[in-house]
Structures are given as structure tokens and as C-alpha cells.
Amino acid sequence: MDSHSSSKNGNHSRNATDLRTGTEDVKRIALILFYAVTLFLGVFGNWCIIAIVIKVKRMRTMANVFILNMAVSDLVVSVIDVPRKLQIAITMSYAYEVPSFDVVKVLCKILPFTRELSYSVSSLSAVMIGIDRYYAVICPMEQKPRVLSPKVTIPAIWLISALAYSTNLYTYKATKKEGAFYCSYRWHPLPEKETEELFLLITFVLFVALPLVALVFVYALIAVKMMNRSIPGATGAAVNSHRVRGNNKIIRLSIAITTAFFICWVPYYVLLLTLTFNIRLGDESIEISALILVLADVFEALTYTSIVTNPMICLAFSTNFRQALKELMLCQARNLQANNTNRTRIQQSMTMAYSFETISMSVESVNKDVHPRRRGVYIVTP
């Protein structure tokens, strides 16, 4: 090989390295910005939804209570799991940046568990919102079964989800490699591949496929029913029109939340199933492998947008949520102003009391220094 060819190949290698380095830098910056924004909006947005439903009495409808349940699960992920993703984006390493191996043992189990728990809670809550809308539109005059009340279903949702993904507390194990702490995923002593495939298939069916099919069926029935605008038991066109408009708004909100949620999660699960079951994606070239890595990053990031979309959709689609948020902000501003006023009054009172005490002490000090016969006021008679 001549020197010209060597120089040419060297230039190509350096250009490829520079391009690869530049791409990694862009990816790193994009992920840092994405997870930082997700952390802020996830905490702030879901906290707003929780405050609205809890503090504004008229917002405590059954559908909103399940939206509240989704917000709680999303807030948990925002606080616990997103900071870990942000740390990975900053360091570009899956190593845990903590000094103690015992801490890694806890984080290694809690982080995957809470993430999957949040997903299943949101999925089942979306199903309950659809069922609530079904009864509101299809059977508006019938009382819902007590078993469907939030007092029963919400604890059941969390319990089912926790039991389903309690395996994460076993399969994720902390490891130490070259002085760094990592988290590994192992089913040992069970068969690794077969057990992983079975578990993924079961969870996909229970928390993705069945809820999605059920919700499509329920909302299809609701759409057919909404073709007929009459409401049993409603007297007068005004009452009928008012209830129809109310149902339409809530149904649009419910469908938007459900659609956004599954758009965020279905691509990730499809790719995960494809990789787990070794489904061939055409020619296994370097380009295909690189594309899969890019899709994995994009689809994983897409799943985290689900913790932000619910608050945004609620505020965008629901006038009631926007009005309730405005009321809370005004109330908070009034309380803050009242607290500042009270604090100012207290400070003024303390200042006046201090001044009065100072004057009293000064007068007393002067009286002590005056001749005893001159301490009082004397009336001298001629």
C-alpha cells in the first residue's frame, strides 16, 4: 500500500471518527435536554392535576379520580426514575454514580419496578376511564356496580400491577465490574431466554393488547350510541343538549388520554418483542443494527413522554381543568399576599413593641438618675 493510499484511508478514518463523535455529542445533548424538560414538566404537571382533583370539590368525578391515579403513578416515575435517565444521559454510562454498593442494590430493584408499575397502573386506569364513560353514555340512568367504584378499583389496580411486576425485585441484581456499579437482568436459576419470553408475552397481553382492544371496543360502542342524541329520562331539549355536550367533552378528553398513552408505549413494546423473540428485520447489516439502536433510544424516550402528555392533554382539552387551575393559582396568590400582609403586621407590631420597651427603659433609667425629691411632679404653693 502506497503512502497516498495510507494517507487517504487515514483521513477517511479520522473523518468517520469525527462524525461518530459529533453524532454522540448531539445525541448526548438532546437526551440531557429531553430528560431535564421531562423531569420538570412531569413533576409540575402531574402535581397540578393532583392538586386540582383533590382541592377543587367539583372536579372529583369518577373519571377525574382515575386521571388522578394516573398522575400519581406518573409523578412517582418523574421523581424516582427520570433522574436516573438524566444521569445516564449526562455520563453516557449505565454505571451508578453512588458511593455505596448497598444503595445500588436498592436502586437496581426499585427503579425498574416503579417504572413498570407506573405503566400498568396507567394502562388499567385508562380502562376504568373507558368503563366509566360507557356507563355514563350507554346506561346513564343505571347505577354503576359498587365493585367499579374508585375505592375498590384503585387499590386493586395498584395491587395487580405490583404483583405482576414484583418479579423485577428478583430479576434485577446489582453487580460490580471494574470498580463501577451496574444493574443486570437475570432469571437464574430459571431458563433465561424462555422465561424472559414468557414473561414479556404475558405482560404484553395483560397490560397492552387486552386494554387496547377493550378500549377500542368500548369507545366504538360509545360512538355508535352518541349517534342517537336522546337520553333516557331526560325531559326537555335543553337538558338533553347540556348532557350531550358534557359527555362529548369528557369522551374527547378520555380518548385523547388513551390514544396518547398507547402511542407512547406500543412502539416500545413492539420493538422489545421483536428483539426478544429474535424476529429478523431483513438483512442483519450494520445499518440495520444502527437503526435498531436509534429506534431503541427514540422509543424508550417516547415512553417517558407519557408522564408529561396527560397533564398537557387535561389542560388543553378540558375547560374545567383550566378553570380549576386558575382558581388554585389565584387562591394561592391571595394566600401568599395575606401571609405577607400578616407577616408585615407582625413585624410592625414587634417593632412598635420594641420601640415602646426601649422608651420605657430609657425613661426608667432617667428617673433613677434624678434626685429623689425630683422624681415626681410637685405643686409648690406660695
Short mmCIF file of C-alpha atoms in Angstrom, two decimals:
data_model
loop_
_atom_site.label_atom_id
_atom_site.label_comp_id
_atom_site.label_asym_id
_atom_site.label_seq_id
_atom_site.Cartn_x
_atom_site.Cartn_y
_atom_site.Cartn_z
CA MET A 1 0.00 0.00 0.00
CA ASP A 2 1.50 3.33 -1.02
CA SER A 3 1.75 6.38 1.16
CA HIS A 4 -1.02 8.17 -0.74
CA SER A 5 -3.48 5.34 -0.10
CA SER A 6 -2.46 5.17 3.55
CA SER A 7 -2.95 8.90 3.92
CA LYS A 8 -6.32 8.70 2.19
CA ASN A 9 -7.52 5.84 4.38
CA GLY A 10 -6.25 7.66 7.46
CA ASN A 11 -8.24 10.75 6.50
CA HIS A 12 -11.35 8.63 6.00
CA SER A 13 -10.85 7.02 9.41
CA ARG A 14 -10.42 10.38 11.11
CA ASN A 15 -13.50 11.75 9.32
CA ALA A 16 -15.55 8.75 10.38
CA THR A 17 -14.32 9.09 13.94
CA ASP A 18 -15.10 12.82 13.97
CA LEU A 19 -18.56 12.15 12.54
CA ARG A 20 -19.21 9.45 15.12
CA THR A 21 -18.01 11.70 17.94
CA GLY A 22 -20.13 14.58 16.68
CA THR A 23 -23.19 12.35 16.46
CA GLU A 24 -22.65 11.11 20.01
CA ASP A 25 -22.31 14.68 21.27
CA VAL A 26 -25.56 15.71 19.58
CA LYS A 27 -27.30 12.63 20.99
CA ARG A 28 -25.99 13.35 24.49
CA ILE A 29 -27.12 16.98 24.44
CA ALA A 30 -30.53 16.03 23.04
CA LEU A 31 -31.08 13.38 25.72
CA ILE A 32 -29.97 15.71 28.52
CA LEU A 33 -32.38 18.42 27.37
CA PHE A 34 -35.18 15.92 26.85
CA TYR A 35 -34.94 14.28 30.27
CA ALA A 36 -34.39 17.61 32.04
CA VAL A 37 -37.57 19.04 30.47
CA THR A 38 -39.42 15.78 31.15
CA LEU A 39 -38.37 15.89 34.80
CA PHE A 40 -39.62 19.45 35.25
CA LEU A 41 -42.89 19.04 33.33
CA GLY A 42 -43.57 15.62 34.83
CA VAL A 43 -43.28 16.88 38.40
CA PHE A 44 -45.02 20.21 37.83
CA GLY A 45 -47.78 18.96 35.51
CA ASN A 46 -48.79 15.90 37.50
CA TRP A 47 -48.62 17.85 40.76
CA CYS A 48 -51.08 20.36 39.23
CA ILE A 49 -53.50 17.57 38.24
CA ILE A 50 -53.30 16.04 41.72
CA ALA A 51 -53.91 19.42 43.39
CA ILE A 52 -56.84 20.22 41.09
CA VAL A 53 -58.72 16.97 41.73
CA ILE A 54 -58.02 16.96 45.48
CA LYS A 55 -58.62 20.62 46.30
CA VAL A 56 -61.43 21.55 43.89
CA LYS A 57 -64.52 19.67 45.01
CA ARG A 58 -66.45 19.82 41.72
CA MET A 59 -63.51 18.11 39.95
CA ARG A 60 -63.84 14.90 41.99
CA THR A 61 -65.75 12.97 39.34
CA MET A 62 -65.10 9.27 38.85
CA ALA A 63 -63.23 9.81 35.57
CA ASN A 64 -61.09 12.53 37.14
CA VAL A 65 -60.26 10.29 40.10
CA PHE A 66 -58.77 7.75 37.68
CA ILE A 67 -56.90 10.57 35.93
CA LEU A 68 -55.62 11.48 39.39
CA ASN A 69 -54.49 7.87 39.82
CA MET A 70 -52.53 8.09 36.57
CA ALA A 71 -51.00 11.39 37.70
CA VAL A 72 -49.82 9.84 40.98
CA SER A 73 -48.11 6.95 39.18
CA ASP A 74 -46.53 9.35 36.67
CA LEU A 75 -45.32 11.60 39.48
CA VAL A 76 -43.61 8.61 41.12
CA VAL A 77 -41.71 7.90 37.90
CA SER A 78 -40.85 11.58 37.46
CA VAL A 79 -39.30 11.77 40.91
CA ILE A 80 -37.63 8.34 41.08
CA ASP A 81 -36.82 7.11 37.58
CA VAL A 82 -36.30 10.17 35.36
CA PRO A 83 -33.32 11.47 37.41
CA ARG A 84 -31.59 8.14 36.71
CA LYS A 85 -32.17 8.57 32.96
CA LEU A 86 -30.82 12.10 33.20
CA GLN A 87 -27.69 10.80 34.96
CA ILE A 88 -27.19 8.20 32.20
CA ALA A 89 -27.54 10.91 29.54
CA ILE A 90 -25.01 13.16 31.29
CA THR A 91 -22.38 10.46 31.91
CA MET A 92 -23.20 8.35 28.81
CA SER A 93 -22.76 5.33 31.06
CA TYR A 94 -25.09 2.88 32.79
CA ALA A 95 -22.86 2.80 35.85
CA TYR A 96 -24.46 4.07 39.06
CA GLU A 97 -22.80 7.23 40.35
CA VAL A 98 -23.22 6.35 44.04
CA PRO A 99 -20.53 5.53 46.62
CA SER A 100 -22.22 2.56 48.28
CA PHE A 101 -22.94 -0.85 46.78
CA ASP A 102 -25.84 -1.26 49.21
CA VAL A 103 -27.52 1.79 47.69
CA VAL A 104 -27.10 0.27 44.23
CA LYS A 105 -28.76 -2.93 45.43
CA VAL A 106 -31.85 -0.93 46.39
CA LEU A 107 -31.91 1.32 43.31
CA CYS A 108 -31.37 -1.63 40.99
CA LYS A 109 -34.65 -3.15 42.13
CA ILE A 110 -36.75 -0.06 42.87
CA LEU A 111 -36.17 1.83 39.59
CA PRO A 112 -37.31 -0.91 37.15
CA PHE A 113 -40.14 -1.88 39.49
CA THR A 114 -41.59 1.64 39.76
CA ARG A 115 -41.31 2.23 36.01
CA GLU A 116 -43.23 -0.91 35.07
CA LEU A 117 -45.64 -0.38 37.96
CA SER A 118 -46.45 3.10 36.70
CA TYR A 119 -47.12 1.82 33.20
CA SER A 120 -49.53 -0.91 34.30
CA VAL A 121 -51.34 1.44 36.71
CA SER A 122 -51.85 3.96 33.91
CA SER A 123 -52.98 1.26 31.48
CA LEU A 124 -55.59 -0.17 33.86
CA SER A 125 -56.70 3.33 34.89
CA ALA A 126 -57.32 4.16 31.22
CA VAL A 127 -59.52 1.07 31.00
CA MET A 128 -61.51 2.22 34.04
CA ILE A 129 -61.99 5.66 32.49
CA GLY A 130 -63.41 3.96 29.40
CA ILE A 131 -65.76 1.84 31.51
CA ASP A 132 -66.92 4.93 33.40
CA ARG A 133 -67.70 6.69 30.10
CA TYR A 134 -69.52 3.57 28.90
CA TYR A 135 -71.92 3.69 31.85
CA ALA A 136 -72.32 7.47 31.51
CA VAL A 137 -73.36 7.22 27.85
CA ILE A 138 -74.83 3.75 27.33
CA CYS A 139 -76.52 3.33 30.73
CA PRO A 140 -76.85 6.86 32.15
CA MET A 141 -79.79 6.03 34.41
CA GLU A 142 -78.34 2.83 35.85
CA GLN A 143 -76.26 2.83 39.00
CA LYS A 144 -72.73 1.58 38.49
CA PRO A 145 -71.80 -1.64 40.32
CA ARG A 146 -70.05 -0.91 43.61
CA VAL A 147 -67.17 -3.10 42.51
CA LEU A 148 -66.34 -0.43 39.89
CA SER A 149 -66.11 2.40 42.42
CA PRO A 150 -62.66 4.01 42.82
CA LYS A 151 -62.50 2.85 46.45
CA VAL A 152 -62.39 -0.73 45.16
CA THR A 153 -60.74 -0.46 41.76
CA ILE A 154 -57.82 1.86 42.58
CA PRO A 155 -56.35 -0.37 45.34
CA ALA A 156 -56.98 -3.37 43.06
CA ILE A 157 -55.13 -1.66 40.18
CA TRP A 158 -52.07 -0.99 42.34
CA LEU A 159 -52.14 -4.47 43.84
CA ILE A 160 -52.43 -6.24 40.46
CA SER A 161 -49.67 -4.08 38.99
CA ALA A 162 -47.37 -4.62 41.97
CA LEU A 163 -47.88 -8.39 41.86
CA ALA A 164 -47.35 -8.56 38.10
CA TYR A 165 -44.03 -6.72 38.22
CA SER A 166 -42.81 -7.96 41.59
CA THR A 167 -40.57 -10.24 39.52
CA ASN A 168 -38.40 -7.16 38.88
CA LEU A 169 -37.47 -7.22 42.55
CA TYR A 170 -35.91 -10.62 41.89
CA THR A 171 -34.57 -10.46 38.33
CA TYR A 172 -32.69 -7.15 38.62
CA LYS A 173 -29.46 -7.59 40.55
CA ALA A 174 -26.62 -5.21 41.37
CA THR A 175 -23.20 -6.11 40.02
CA LYS A 176 -19.70 -4.66 40.28
CA LYS A 177 -17.41 -4.54 37.27
CA GLU A 178 -14.03 -2.81 37.03
CA GLY A 179 -14.76 -0.71 40.09
CA ALA A 180 -18.14 0.52 38.79
CA PHE A 181 -21.65 -0.48 39.91
CA TYR A 182 -24.17 -1.78 37.36
CA CYS A 183 -27.56 -3.46 37.27
CA SER A 184 -28.03 -6.78 35.49
CA TYR A 185 -31.18 -8.67 34.48
CA ARG A 186 -31.13 -12.40 35.20
CA TRP A 187 -33.77 -15.10 35.73
CA HIS A 188 -31.26 -17.64 37.11
CA PRO A 189 -31.83 -20.46 38.08
CA LEU A 190 -34.79 -20.43 35.66
CA PRO A 191 -34.09 -20.78 31.92
CA GLU A 192 -33.11 -17.26 30.87
CA LYS A 193 -34.45 -16.95 27.33
CA GLU A 194 -37.63 -19.00 27.71
CA THR A 195 -38.64 -17.32 30.98
CA GLU A 196 -37.97 -13.83 29.65
CA GLU A 197 -40.00 -14.50 26.51
CA LEU A 198 -42.91 -15.92 28.50
CA PHE A 199 -42.94 -13.05 30.99
CA LEU A 200 -42.79 -10.40 28.27
CA LEU A 201 -45.58 -12.07 26.31
CA ILE A 202 -47.85 -12.31 29.38
CA THR A 203 -47.32 -8.69 30.42
CA PHE A 204 -47.80 -7.51 26.82
CA VAL A 205 -51.13 -9.30 26.60
CA LEU A 206 -52.34 -8.20 30.05
CA PHE A 207 -51.28 -4.56 30.01
CA VAL A 208 -51.04 -3.65 26.31
CA ALA A 209 -53.07 -5.86 23.98
CA LEU A 210 -56.16 -6.57 26.10
CA PRO A 211 -56.56 -2.99 27.42
CA LEU A 212 -56.12 -1.59 23.91
CA VAL A 213 -58.67 -3.96 22.38
CA ALA A 214 -61.12 -3.38 25.25
CA LEU A 215 -60.85 0.40 24.93
CA VAL A 216 -61.30 0.34 21.15
CA PHE A 217 -64.43 -1.78 21.64
CA VAL A 218 -65.84 0.42 24.44
CA TYR A 219 -65.28 3.70 22.61
CA ALA A 220 -66.74 2.19 19.42
CA LEU A 221 -69.93 1.38 21.35
CA ILE A 222 -69.95 4.89 22.79
CA ALA A 223 -69.52 6.40 19.31
CA VAL A 224 -72.45 4.39 17.99
CA LYS A 225 -74.60 5.40 20.95
CA MET A 226 -73.69 9.05 20.54
CA MET A 227 -75.27 8.94 17.09
CA ASN A 228 -78.58 8.88 18.93
CA ARG A 229 -78.70 12.10 20.93
CA SER A 230 -81.71 11.19 23.08
CA ILE A 231 -81.05 10.42 26.75
CA PRO A 232 -83.50 8.18 28.66
CA GLY A 233 -85.26 10.03 31.43
CA ALA A 234 -84.16 13.50 30.27
CA THR A 235 -87.01 15.94 29.80
CA GLY A 236 -86.62 18.93 27.58
CA ALA A 237 -84.28 19.70 24.73
CA ALA A 238 -82.12 21.96 26.91
CA VAL A 239 -81.36 19.22 29.45
CA ASN A 240 -80.65 16.73 26.68
CA SER A 241 -78.34 19.13 24.84
CA HIS A 242 -76.47 20.05 28.02
CA ARG A 243 -75.77 16.44 28.95
CA VAL A 244 -74.73 15.57 25.41
CA ARG A 245 -72.23 18.43 25.31
CA GLY A 246 -70.85 17.42 28.71
CA ASN A 247 -70.45 13.80 27.62
CA ASN A 248 -68.80 14.83 24.36
CA LYS A 249 -66.17 16.89 26.17
CA ILE A 250 -65.34 14.15 28.66
CA ILE A 251 -65.23 11.49 25.94
CA ARG A 252 -62.88 13.58 23.80
CA LEU A 253 -60.62 14.04 26.83
CA SER A 254 -60.71 10.31 27.63
CA ILE A 255 -59.97 9.26 24.05
CA ALA A 256 -57.10 11.77 23.81
CA ILE A 257 -55.51 10.49 27.04
CA THR A 258 -55.90 6.85 25.99
CA THR A 259 -54.60 7.41 22.45
CA ALA A 260 -51.56 9.39 23.60
CA PHE A 261 -50.74 6.78 26.24
CA PHE A 262 -50.71 3.84 23.84
CA ILE A 263 -48.88 5.82 21.13
CA CYS A 264 -46.13 6.38 23.69
CA TRP A 265 -45.87 2.74 24.73
CA VAL A 266 -46.89 0.40 21.87
CA PRO A 267 -43.82 1.09 19.62
CA TYR A 268 -41.51 0.34 22.55
CA TYR A 269 -43.22 -2.98 23.31
CA VAL A 270 -43.32 -3.99 19.65
CA LEU A 271 -39.57 -3.39 19.33
CA LEU A 272 -38.96 -5.20 22.62
CA LEU A 273 -40.95 -8.22 21.42
CA THR A 274 -39.11 -8.17 18.11
CA LEU A 275 -35.69 -8.21 19.76
CA THR A 276 -36.64 -10.68 22.50
CA PHE A 277 -38.07 -13.25 20.08
CA ASN A 278 -35.23 -12.67 17.58
CA ILE A 279 -37.57 -11.70 14.75
CA ARG A 280 -35.44 -10.95 11.70
CA LEU A 281 -35.65 -7.39 10.37
CA GLY A 282 -34.42 -8.11 6.89
CA ASP A 283 -30.69 -8.30 6.25
CA GLU A 284 -28.80 -8.06 9.55
CA SER A 285 -26.35 -5.45 8.30
CA ILE A 286 -24.51 -2.79 10.23
CA GLU A 287 -27.03 -0.22 9.02
CA ILE A 288 -29.95 -2.25 10.38
CA SER A 289 -28.19 -2.72 13.72
CA ALA A 290 -27.51 1.02 13.94
CA LEU A 291 -31.14 1.75 13.07
CA ILE A 292 -32.33 -0.58 15.83
CA LEU A 293 -30.13 1.22 18.36
CA VAL A 294 -31.56 4.57 17.28
CA LEU A 295 -35.13 3.25 17.44
CA ALA A 296 -34.46 1.82 20.89
CA ASP A 297 -33.38 5.24 22.18
CA VAL A 298 -36.28 7.02 20.47
CA PHE A 299 -38.95 4.57 21.60
CA GLU A 300 -37.65 4.49 25.16
CA ALA A 301 -37.69 8.29 25.28
CA LEU A 302 -41.21 8.19 23.83
CA THR A 303 -42.40 6.09 26.77
CA TYR A 304 -41.25 8.82 29.15
CA THR A 305 -43.29 11.44 27.33
CA SER A 306 -46.40 9.65 28.60
CA ILE A 307 -45.78 11.12 32.07
CA VAL A 308 -45.99 14.60 30.53
CA THR A 309 -48.80 14.18 27.99
CA ASN A 310 -51.62 13.51 30.47
CA PRO A 311 -51.38 16.88 32.27
CA MET A 312 -50.96 18.69 28.95
CA ILE A 313 -53.99 16.96 27.44
CA CYS A 314 -56.14 17.63 30.51
CA LEU A 315 -55.32 21.34 30.42
CA ALA A 316 -55.65 21.55 26.62
CA PHE A 317 -58.92 19.63 26.21
CA SER A 318 -60.78 20.46 29.43
CA THR A 319 -62.10 23.92 30.27
CA ASN A 320 -62.89 22.63 33.76
CA PHE A 321 -59.26 21.71 34.42
CA ARG A 322 -58.03 25.07 33.15
CA GLN A 323 -60.57 26.97 35.24
CA ALA A 324 -59.76 24.92 38.33
CA LEU A 325 -56.03 25.54 37.86
CA LYS A 326 -56.69 29.27 37.52
CA GLU A 327 -58.74 29.22 40.73
CA LEU A 328 -55.97 27.40 42.58
CA MET A 329 -53.34 29.84 41.38
CA LEU A 330 -55.49 32.85 42.35
CA CYS A 331 -56.22 31.30 45.74
CA GLN A 332 -52.53 30.60 46.26
CA ALA A 333 -51.69 34.19 45.27
CA ARG A 334 -54.27 35.56 47.73
CA ASN A 335 -52.95 33.32 50.49
CA LEU A 336 -49.41 34.43 49.75
CA GLN A 337 -50.47 38.07 49.80
CA ALA A 338 -52.37 37.54 53.06
CA ASN A 339 -49.35 35.82 54.61
CA ASN A 340 -47.10 38.67 53.54
CA THR A 341 -49.57 41.19 54.98
CA ASN A 342 -49.79 39.31 58.27
CA ARG A 343 -46.02 38.98 58.37
CA THR A 344 -45.67 42.73 57.80
CA ARG A 345 -48.18 43.50 60.54
CA ILE A 346 -46.41 41.19 62.96
CA GLN A 347 -43.08 42.81 62.15
CA GLN A 348 -44.60 46.27 62.63
CA SER A 349 -46.15 45.22 65.93
CA MET A 350 -42.86 43.75 67.11
CA THR A 351 -41.06 46.94 66.05
CA MET A 352 -43.57 49.12 67.90
CA ALA A 353 -43.38 46.90 70.97
CA TYR A 354 -39.60 47.03 70.87
CA SER A 355 -39.66 50.82 70.48
CA PHE A 356 -42.11 51.20 73.37
CA GLU A 357 -39.98 48.94 75.54
CA THR A 358 -36.87 50.92 74.64
CA ILE A 359 -38.59 54.22 75.51
CA SER A 360 -39.85 52.80 78.80
CA MET A 361 -36.40 51.57 79.72
CA SER A 362 -34.92 54.97 78.84
CA VAL A 363 -37.46 56.84 80.99
CA GLU A 364 -36.87 54.49 83.88
CA SER A 365 -33.14 54.97 83.54
CA VAL A 366 -33.55 58.77 83.59
CA ASN A 367 -35.79 58.62 86.66
CA LYS A 368 -33.19 56.61 88.51
CA ASP A 369 -30.52 59.22 87.82
CA VAL A 370 -32.65 62.23 89.03
CA HIS A 371 -32.62 63.44 92.70
CA PRO A 372 -35.23 61.51 94.70
CA ARG A 373 -37.19 64.65 95.50
CA ARG A 374 -37.40 65.49 91.77
CA ARG A 375 -38.76 62.20 90.50
CA GLY A 376 -42.36 63.26 90.72
CA VAL A 377 -44.30 66.33 89.78
CA TYR A 378 -44.54 68.78 92.67
CA ILE A 379 -47.03 71.59 93.05
CA VAL A 380 -45.45 74.38 95.01
CA THR A 381 -47.88 76.66 96.80
CA PRO A 382 -46.87 80.14 97.77
#
